[in-house]
Amino acid sequence: MKRTGNRRMAQLGPSEIRAMTQACAKAKGLNMAQGVCDTPVPLPVIDGAKRAMDRGVNTYTRFDGLAELRQALADKLEQYNGIEANPETEITVSAGATGSFHCACAALLNPGDEVILFEPYYQYHLTALHAVEAVPVVVRMQAPEWTFSLDDVAGAVTDRTRAIVVNSPGNPSGKVYSRAELEGIAAIAKRHDLFVFTDEIYEYFLYDGRRHISIATLPDMAERTITIGGYSKTFSITGWRIGYSVAAERWAQLIGAMNDLLYVCAPAPLQMGVAAGITELPESFYRQMAREFQRKRDRFCAVLTRAGLTPSIPQGAYYVLADVSSLPGTTGKERAMSLLDKIGVAGVPGEAFFSGPEGARFLRFSYAKTDVDLDEACRRFEKLC
């Protein structure tokens, strides 16, 4: 028998986000493709990790994370999200929010299960579903507000549907789901006995007075919701890979077993750094961060508008989808490469986030940049005006 790769890999092509990051590096351009969040790391986070290393917290942790971090997360979940979670049985620390999502999919989904995914979607959500041989079923949202029909969601449910994925605030759309939208999704999930996997990693990046709502806090939703979060973005530590999931004990046991199999544990001293950040940083840190990113959003979207690349103004997170149909090319990749060649700025082709041809007219940009880099990006886009 000839040796071949796993058949699932045929659906798991290389990430366009990383492909454009590599193209940007080759061109020595300015990378606005990947959400690396190169803003400064808060000192309590750095100091907490250093103290842990000095104290010898450098070996394996429990499969679901250090007690200090699980307790810090439980306190934060109660105070900020309104979620009551037992740190001993319902919280699993994993290798980033992406790792948490993968563990949940692998633990709770069977091959052939259908999962409803809102489009535009985060590419790694799609590929994680493919990796466990689940079947994504797309419900399209409409620019520029990224609205959707609850009738479309209900119509997408079949007898094979197992879960709905919600990403709020959303990547790449910046959409923040309203309470009415979440209540509608919750009603469908309860009616058909579905899981809801909710990625809330951008929960603190909220603009124009919006508030974050965790769907697990809605009536009768805690038992069926897998709440996923992390601090890669909030603390600018994307390379640390510290995420978590919250689920009812019976689901958390399965997710924890999968986490143990795939990752053993998240990096021990870095867990302590995140725990320190959660417990030591004041509420004003999060409010100030949101204000600073709203300022970045407003500035960057204004220059995109002047350049004729109309943005869908994000309500949260730190990405913007811009209509780049005025740029040369017929595909998002051609337009992305044209922009990189002309002004030396990299964005992600919209096809990474859309299943149909609509993606060709969008590029995604991340404005999680230092002020110096954002100044330079705006200067370069001004050349298109």
Tab-separated table of C-alpha atoms in Angstrom:
chain	number	residue	atom	x	y	z
A	1	MET	CA	0.000	0.000	0.000
A	2	LYS	CA	1.308	3.420	-0.918
A	3	ARG	CA	1.888	5.865	1.885
A	4	THR	CA	-0.372	8.916	1.775
A	5	GLY	CA	-1.195	11.808	4.054
A	6	ASN	CA	-4.243	11.814	6.279
A	7	ARG	CA	-7.298	12.437	4.083
A	8	ARG	CA	-8.468	15.205	6.433
A	9	MET	CA	-5.413	17.252	5.463
A	10	ALA	CA	-6.867	17.756	1.990
A	11	GLN	CA	-9.259	20.286	3.583
A	12	LEU	CA	-6.617	21.943	5.756
A	13	GLY	CA	-4.718	24.215	3.427
A	14	PRO	CA	-2.150	26.698	4.734
A	15	SER	CA	-3.504	29.710	6.601
A	16	GLU	CA	-3.783	32.824	4.434
A	17	ILE	CA	-2.970	34.833	7.544
A	18	ARG	CA	0.422	33.187	7.849
A	19	ALA	CA	0.926	33.180	4.076
A	20	MET	CA	0.538	36.962	3.930
A	21	THR	CA	2.757	37.377	6.992
A	22	GLN	CA	5.481	35.473	5.138
A	23	ALA	CA	4.923	37.495	1.957
A	24	CYS	CA	5.148	40.691	4.005
A	25	ALA	CA	8.421	39.612	5.594
A	26	LYS	CA	9.860	38.785	2.183
A	27	ALA	CA	8.829	42.206	0.874
A	28	LYS	CA	10.049	43.907	4.082
A	29	GLY	CA	6.599	45.434	4.399
A	30	LEU	CA	4.386	46.500	7.306
A	31	ASN	CA	2.402	43.540	8.607
A	32	MET	CA	-1.250	44.378	9.242
A	33	ALA	CA	-2.281	40.850	8.306
A	34	GLN	CA	-1.642	38.918	11.506
A	35	GLY	CA	-3.165	39.978	14.817
A	36	VAL	CA	0.144	39.747	16.639
A	37	CYS	CA	-0.769	42.617	18.986
A	38	ASP	CA	2.678	44.170	19.306
A	39	THR	CA	1.614	46.715	21.922
A	40	PRO	CA	3.459	46.577	25.301
A	41	VAL	CA	2.866	43.731	27.774
A	42	PRO	CA	1.618	44.950	31.180
A	43	LEU	CA	4.403	44.784	33.790
A	44	PRO	CA	2.466	42.673	36.334
A	45	VAL	CA	2.156	39.960	33.694
A	46	ILE	CA	5.886	39.950	32.934
A	47	ASP	CA	6.828	40.150	36.615
A	48	GLY	CA	4.438	37.336	37.531
A	49	ALA	CA	6.024	35.003	34.988
A	50	LYS	CA	9.542	35.958	36.130
A	51	ARG	CA	8.686	35.317	39.783
A	52	ALA	CA	7.269	31.923	38.847
A	53	MET	CA	10.449	30.971	36.981
A	54	ASP	CA	12.595	32.110	39.907
A	55	ARG	CA	10.481	30.008	42.305
A	56	GLY	CA	10.874	26.917	40.122
A	57	VAL	CA	7.380	26.841	38.615
A	58	ASN	CA	8.804	25.256	35.482
A	59	THR	CA	7.456	21.706	35.453
A	60	TYR	CA	4.191	20.113	34.329
A	61	THR	CA	1.011	21.534	35.780
A	62	ARG	CA	-2.238	19.698	36.299
A	63	PHE	CA	-3.805	18.893	32.920
A	64	ASP	CA	-6.352	21.708	33.336
A	65	GLY	CA	-3.932	24.348	34.612
A	66	LEU	CA	-2.466	25.751	37.799
A	67	ALA	CA	-4.826	26.301	40.718
A	68	GLU	CA	-3.800	29.971	40.940
A	69	LEU	CA	-4.862	30.656	37.348
A	70	ARG	CA	-8.069	28.636	37.536
A	71	GLN	CA	-9.098	30.539	40.653
A	72	ALA	CA	-8.207	33.894	39.080
A	73	LEU	CA	-10.275	32.952	36.042
A	74	ALA	CA	-13.221	31.872	38.203
A	75	ASP	CA	-13.170	35.225	40.021
A	76	LYS	CA	-12.904	37.160	36.756
A	77	LEU	CA	-15.695	35.134	35.123
A	78	GLU	CA	-18.030	35.882	38.020
A	79	GLN	CA	-17.190	39.579	38.216
A	80	TYR	CA	-16.938	40.462	34.515
A	81	ASN	CA	-18.974	37.864	32.642
A	82	GLY	CA	-21.541	36.880	35.249
A	83	ILE	CA	-20.580	33.206	34.875
A	84	GLU	CA	-20.297	31.003	37.963
A	85	ALA	CA	-17.615	28.380	37.330
A	86	ASN	CA	-16.075	25.897	39.740
A	87	PRO	CA	-12.302	26.272	39.305
A	88	GLU	CA	-11.755	22.631	40.297
A	89	THR	CA	-14.135	21.026	37.816
A	90	GLU	CA	-15.334	23.452	35.123
A	91	ILE	CA	-12.305	25.430	33.863
A	92	THR	CA	-9.625	24.040	31.541
A	93	VAL	CA	-6.498	26.069	30.769
A	94	SER	CA	-5.124	25.222	27.332
A	95	ALA	CA	-2.664	26.291	24.635
A	96	GLY	CA	-4.382	29.508	23.652
A	97	ALA	CA	-8.045	30.054	22.811
A	98	THR	CA	-7.444	28.239	19.519
A	99	GLY	CA	-6.206	25.211	21.477
A	100	SER	CA	-9.242	25.435	23.739
A	101	PHE	CA	-11.555	25.523	20.725
A	102	HIS	CA	-9.819	22.540	19.134
A	103	CYS	CA	-10.046	20.533	22.360
A	104	ALA	CA	-13.771	21.295	22.647
A	105	CYS	CA	-14.395	20.259	19.035
A	106	ALA	CA	-12.358	17.069	19.381
A	107	ALA	CA	-13.995	16.150	22.678
A	108	LEU	CA	-17.634	16.907	21.872
A	109	LEU	CA	-18.126	16.487	18.122
A	110	ASN	CA	-18.324	13.311	16.061
A	111	PRO	CA	-17.407	12.926	12.385
A	112	GLY	CA	-20.325	14.066	10.263
A	113	ASP	CA	-21.808	16.358	12.923
A	114	GLU	CA	-22.960	19.652	11.431
A	115	VAL	CA	-21.905	22.900	13.087
A	116	ILE	CA	-23.412	26.291	12.233
A	117	LEU	CA	-20.775	28.948	11.563
A	118	PHE	CA	-21.469	32.623	10.907
A	119	GLU	CA	-19.767	34.125	7.847
A	120	PRO	CA	-17.377	35.907	7.780
A	121	TYR	CA	-15.772	33.360	10.087
A	122	TYR	CA	-12.377	33.025	11.729
A	123	GLN	CA	-10.373	30.701	9.503
A	124	TYR	CA	-9.081	28.601	12.410
A	125	HIS	CA	-12.630	27.855	13.555
A	126	LEU	CA	-13.362	26.430	10.121
A	127	THR	CA	-10.189	24.375	9.962
A	128	ALA	CA	-10.641	23.032	13.494
A	129	LEU	CA	-14.052	21.726	12.476
A	130	HIS	CA	-12.572	20.140	9.374
A	131	ALA	CA	-9.800	18.599	11.473
A	132	VAL	CA	-12.324	16.607	13.517
A	133	GLU	CA	-14.389	15.806	10.400
A	134	ALA	CA	-17.333	17.955	11.451
A	135	VAL	CA	-19.316	19.660	8.697
A	136	PRO	CA	-19.458	23.492	8.820
A	137	VAL	CA	-22.795	24.953	7.716
A	138	VAL	CA	-22.500	28.648	6.908
A	139	VAL	CA	-25.020	31.349	7.829
A	140	ARG	CA	-24.120	34.543	6.016
A	141	MET	CA	-24.009	37.963	7.642
A	142	GLN	CA	-24.444	41.162	5.688
A	143	ALA	CA	-21.971	44.069	5.602
A	144	PRO	CA	-21.433	46.678	6.864
A	145	GLU	CA	-23.093	45.918	10.250
A	146	TRP	CA	-22.782	42.151	9.780
A	147	THR	CA	-26.437	41.524	10.487
A	148	PHE	CA	-28.041	38.121	10.045
A	149	SER	CA	-31.460	36.501	10.056
A	150	LEU	CA	-32.459	34.217	12.899
A	151	ASP	CA	-34.726	32.513	10.357
A	152	ASP	CA	-31.574	31.613	8.399
A	153	VAL	CA	-30.049	30.146	11.543
A	154	ALA	CA	-33.146	28.095	12.281
A	155	GLY	CA	-33.308	27.011	8.640
A	156	ALA	CA	-29.735	25.740	8.777
A	157	VAL	CA	-30.560	23.238	11.534
A	158	THR	CA	-30.977	19.611	10.490
A	159	ASP	CA	-31.145	16.353	12.412
A	160	ARG	CA	-27.334	16.209	12.111
A	161	THR	CA	-26.701	19.632	13.670
A	162	ARG	CA	-24.714	19.406	16.879
A	163	ALA	CA	-23.521	22.956	17.675
A	164	ILE	CA	-23.476	26.656	16.823
A	165	VAL	CA	-20.276	28.726	16.917
A	166	VAL	CA	-20.507	32.334	18.132
A	167	ASN	CA	-17.497	34.685	18.038
A	168	SER	CA	-18.207	37.961	19.826
A	169	PRO	CA	-16.509	40.361	19.445
A	170	GLY	CA	-15.802	38.808	16.092
A	171	ASN	CA	-12.706	38.152	14.037
A	172	PRO	CA	-12.574	39.343	11.242
A	173	SER	CA	-15.826	41.308	11.328
A	174	GLY	CA	-15.527	43.185	14.619
A	175	LYS	CA	-19.184	42.315	15.213
A	176	VAL	CA	-20.499	42.456	18.777
A	177	TYR	CA	-23.638	40.352	19.079
A	178	SER	CA	-26.587	42.114	20.686
A	179	ARG	CA	-28.570	40.622	23.536
A	180	ALA	CA	-31.514	40.079	21.174
A	181	GLU	CA	-29.312	38.185	18.713
A	182	LEU	CA	-27.843	36.016	21.473
A	183	GLU	CA	-31.289	35.330	22.902
A	184	GLY	CA	-32.452	34.227	19.455
A	185	ILE	CA	-29.468	31.904	19.039
A	186	ALA	CA	-30.021	30.557	22.557
A	187	ALA	CA	-33.670	29.788	21.798
A	188	ILE	CA	-32.658	27.797	18.705
A	189	ALA	CA	-29.952	25.939	20.645
A	190	LYS	CA	-32.393	24.968	23.380
A	191	ARG	CA	-35.132	23.988	20.933
A	192	HIS	CA	-32.817	21.581	19.102
A	193	ASP	CA	-30.596	20.560	22.058
A	194	LEU	CA	-27.393	22.021	20.584
A	195	PHE	CA	-24.069	23.038	22.041
A	196	VAL	CA	-22.940	26.637	21.649
A	197	PHE	CA	-19.184	27.138	21.315
A	198	THR	CA	-18.535	30.797	22.012
A	199	ASP	CA	-15.146	32.406	21.376
A	200	GLU	CA	-14.911	35.516	23.563
A	201	ILE	CA	-11.179	36.242	23.440
A	202	TYR	CA	-11.781	39.877	22.408
A	203	GLU	CA	-14.257	40.493	25.247
A	204	TYR	CA	-12.485	43.631	26.493
A	205	PHE	CA	-12.119	45.263	23.053
A	206	LEU	CA	-15.476	47.057	22.926
A	207	TYR	CA	-16.274	50.389	21.309
A	208	ASP	CA	-18.901	53.119	21.400
A	209	GLY	CA	-20.221	52.174	24.834
A	210	ARG	CA	-20.988	48.540	24.040
A	211	ARG	CA	-21.035	45.889	26.763
A	212	HIS	CA	-19.941	42.275	26.486
A	213	ILE	CA	-22.594	39.602	26.969
A	214	SER	CA	-21.672	35.963	27.490
A	215	ILE	CA	-24.363	33.694	26.084
A	216	ALA	CA	-23.765	31.259	28.961
A	217	THR	CA	-25.444	33.784	31.301
A	218	LEU	CA	-28.766	33.581	29.467
A	219	PRO	CA	-31.464	31.356	31.017
A	220	ASP	CA	-30.738	27.612	30.769
A	221	MET	CA	-27.622	28.159	28.627
A	222	ALA	CA	-24.775	27.447	31.065
A	223	GLU	CA	-25.082	23.662	30.716
A	224	ARG	CA	-24.876	23.673	26.923
A	225	THR	CA	-22.377	26.503	26.363
A	226	ILE	CA	-18.625	26.065	26.003
A	227	THR	CA	-17.209	29.521	26.780
A	228	ILE	CA	-13.730	30.047	25.354
A	229	GLY	CA	-11.377	32.904	26.158
A	230	GLY	CA	-7.776	33.845	26.711
A	231	TYR	CA	-5.320	36.623	27.375
A	232	SER	CA	-3.191	36.562	24.214
A	233	LYS	CA	-4.850	39.732	22.964
A	234	THR	CA	-5.727	41.528	26.197
A	235	PHE	CA	-2.193	41.279	27.601
A	236	SER	CA	-0.379	41.362	24.197
A	237	ILE	CA	1.119	37.905	24.780
A	238	THR	CA	0.079	36.082	21.609
A	239	GLY	CA	3.211	33.919	21.762
A	240	TRP	CA	2.535	32.674	25.293
A	241	ARG	CA	-0.468	30.538	24.259
A	242	ILE	CA	-2.622	30.769	27.371
A	243	GLY	CA	-6.338	30.209	26.778
A	244	TYR	CA	-9.165	28.537	28.625
A	245	SER	CA	-12.599	27.000	28.305
A	246	VAL	CA	-15.505	26.931	30.733
A	247	ALA	CA	-18.097	24.191	30.597
A	248	ALA	CA	-20.397	22.109	32.758
A	249	GLU	CA	-18.423	19.470	34.646
A	250	ARG	CA	-19.368	16.527	32.422
A	251	TRP	CA	-18.229	18.393	29.310
A	252	ALA	CA	-15.166	19.865	31.033
A	253	GLN	CA	-13.987	16.347	31.923
A	254	LEU	CA	-13.996	15.377	28.240
A	255	ILE	CA	-12.366	18.638	27.154
A	256	GLY	CA	-9.723	18.272	29.865
A	257	ALA	CA	-8.898	14.737	28.764
A	258	MET	CA	-8.417	15.948	25.192
A	259	ASN	CA	-6.309	18.870	26.409
A	260	ASP	CA	-4.084	16.431	28.299
A	261	LEU	CA	-3.687	14.313	25.162
A	262	LEU	CA	-2.897	17.188	22.788
A	263	TYR	CA	-0.925	19.614	24.970
A	264	VAL	CA	-0.277	17.982	28.382
A	265	CYS	CA	-0.457	21.485	29.858
A	266	ALA	CA	0.033	25.143	29.011
A	267	PRO	CA	3.462	26.644	29.930
A	268	ALA	CA	3.624	26.723	33.737
A	269	PRO	CA	5.373	30.054	34.481
A	270	LEU	CA	3.360	31.819	31.796
A	271	GLN	CA	0.169	30.635	33.466
A	272	MET	CA	1.381	32.365	36.616
A	273	GLY	CA	2.087	35.547	34.664
A	274	VAL	CA	-1.484	35.602	33.377
A	275	ALA	CA	-2.839	34.893	36.872
A	276	ALA	CA	-0.849	37.862	38.170
A	277	GLY	CA	-2.221	40.102	35.437
A	278	ILE	CA	-5.796	39.108	36.183
A	279	THR	CA	-5.467	39.650	39.928
A	280	GLU	CA	-3.225	42.738	39.974
A	281	LEU	CA	-4.365	44.929	37.079
A	282	PRO	CA	-7.140	47.388	37.962
A	283	GLU	CA	-10.406	47.736	36.068
A	284	SER	CA	-9.107	51.021	34.683
A	285	PHE	CA	-6.529	49.060	32.650
A	286	TYR	CA	-9.268	47.434	30.571
A	287	ARG	CA	-11.232	50.654	30.123
A	288	GLN	CA	-8.142	52.532	29.016
A	289	MET	CA	-7.201	49.758	26.603
A	290	ALA	CA	-10.630	49.905	24.976
A	291	ARG	CA	-10.352	53.704	24.620
A	292	GLU	CA	-6.909	53.436	23.053
A	293	PHE	CA	-8.043	50.815	20.555
A	294	GLN	CA	-11.155	52.826	19.684
A	295	ARG	CA	-8.833	55.724	18.890
A	296	LYS	CA	-6.720	53.433	16.688
A	297	ARG	CA	-9.873	52.150	15.000
A	298	ASP	CA	-11.199	55.626	14.266
A	299	ARG	CA	-7.916	56.835	12.856
A	300	PHE	CA	-7.289	53.792	10.684
A	301	CYS	CA	-10.857	53.574	9.354
A	302	ALA	CA	-10.741	57.271	8.459
A	303	VAL	CA	-7.632	56.811	6.321
A	304	LEU	CA	-9.126	53.716	4.663
A	305	THR	CA	-12.200	55.740	3.770
A	306	ARG	CA	-10.092	58.533	2.253
A	307	ALA	CA	-8.143	55.940	0.283
A	308	GLY	CA	-11.356	54.572	-1.249
A	309	LEU	CA	-11.126	51.261	0.645
A	310	THR	CA	-14.445	51.492	2.463
A	311	PRO	CA	-14.275	49.836	5.911
A	312	SER	CA	-17.041	48.021	7.761
A	313	ILE	CA	-16.555	49.890	11.040
A	314	PRO	CA	-15.796	47.302	13.756
A	315	GLN	CA	-17.865	47.315	16.934
A	316	GLY	CA	-15.184	45.402	18.828
A	317	ALA	CA	-11.967	43.346	18.501
A	318	TYR	CA	-9.149	44.988	16.492
A	319	TYR	CA	-9.670	43.994	12.885
A	320	VAL	CA	-11.388	45.758	10.039
A	321	LEU	CA	-12.714	44.312	6.798
A	322	ALA	CA	-12.226	46.845	4.013
A	323	ASP	CA	-13.816	46.773	0.563
A	324	VAL	CA	-10.801	46.700	-1.776
A	325	SER	CA	-12.653	46.038	-5.027
A	326	SER	CA	-11.093	49.228	-6.430
A	327	LEU	CA	-7.622	47.655	-6.267
A	328	PRO	CA	-6.167	45.781	-9.270
A	329	GLY	CA	-7.004	42.087	-9.452
A	330	THR	CA	-9.987	39.797	-9.422
A	331	THR	CA	-9.238	37.817	-6.249
A	332	GLY	CA	-8.502	38.894	-2.715
A	333	LYS	CA	-5.014	37.447	-2.970
A	334	GLU	CA	-4.261	39.415	-6.132
A	335	ARG	CA	-5.520	42.593	-4.507
A	336	ALA	CA	-3.567	41.898	-1.319
A	337	MET	CA	-0.365	41.377	-3.289
A	338	SER	CA	-1.060	44.512	-5.335
A	339	LEU	CA	-1.400	46.559	-2.155
A	340	LEU	CA	1.750	45.018	-0.682
A	341	ASP	CA	3.648	45.836	-3.860
A	342	LYS	CA	2.309	49.400	-4.112
A	343	ILE	CA	2.533	50.685	-0.523
A	344	GLY	CA	4.217	47.861	1.400
A	345	VAL	CA	1.285	46.985	3.664
A	346	ALA	CA	-0.004	43.429	4.107
A	347	GLY	CA	-3.631	42.457	4.674
A	348	VAL	CA	-5.392	39.086	4.599
A	349	PRO	CA	-7.412	38.139	1.490
A	350	GLY	CA	-11.112	37.960	2.240
A	351	GLU	CA	-11.390	34.434	0.868
A	352	ALA	CA	-9.883	33.281	4.182
A	353	PHE	CA	-13.128	34.304	5.895
A	354	PHE	CA	-15.813	33.670	3.264
A	355	SER	CA	-16.938	30.481	1.563
A	356	GLY	CA	-18.220	32.213	-1.557
A	357	PRO	CA	-17.060	34.799	-4.098
A	358	GLU	CA	-17.915	37.777	-1.850
A	359	GLY	CA	-14.607	37.349	-0.065
A	360	ALA	CA	-12.681	38.534	-3.117
A	361	ARG	CA	-13.675	42.144	-2.455
A	362	PHE	CA	-12.405	42.291	1.128
A	363	LEU	CA	-9.074	42.499	2.893
A	364	ARG	CA	-8.711	42.180	6.653
A	365	PHE	CA	-6.337	44.507	8.465
A	366	SER	CA	-5.263	44.391	12.118
A	367	TYR	CA	-4.742	47.743	13.832
A	368	ALA	CA	-3.257	46.182	17.001
A	369	LYS	CA	-0.091	48.107	16.308
A	370	THR	CA	2.119	50.503	18.207
A	371	ASP	CA	1.403	54.165	17.511
A	372	VAL	CA	4.655	54.394	15.560
A	373	ASP	CA	3.646	51.546	13.237
A	374	LEU	CA	0.074	52.820	12.920
A	375	ASP	CA	1.431	56.262	11.986
A	376	GLU	CA	3.506	54.632	9.267
A	377	ALA	CA	0.583	52.554	8.018
A	378	CYS	CA	-1.627	55.630	7.739
A	379	ARG	CA	1.123	57.501	5.921
A	380	ARG	CA	1.364	54.688	3.387
A	381	PHE	CA	-2.385	54.490	2.844
A	382	GLU	CA	-2.469	58.260	2.277
A	383	LYS	CA	-0.551	57.554	-0.943
A	384	LEU	CA	-3.719	55.979	-2.320
A	385	CYS	CA	-5.833	59.072	-1.645
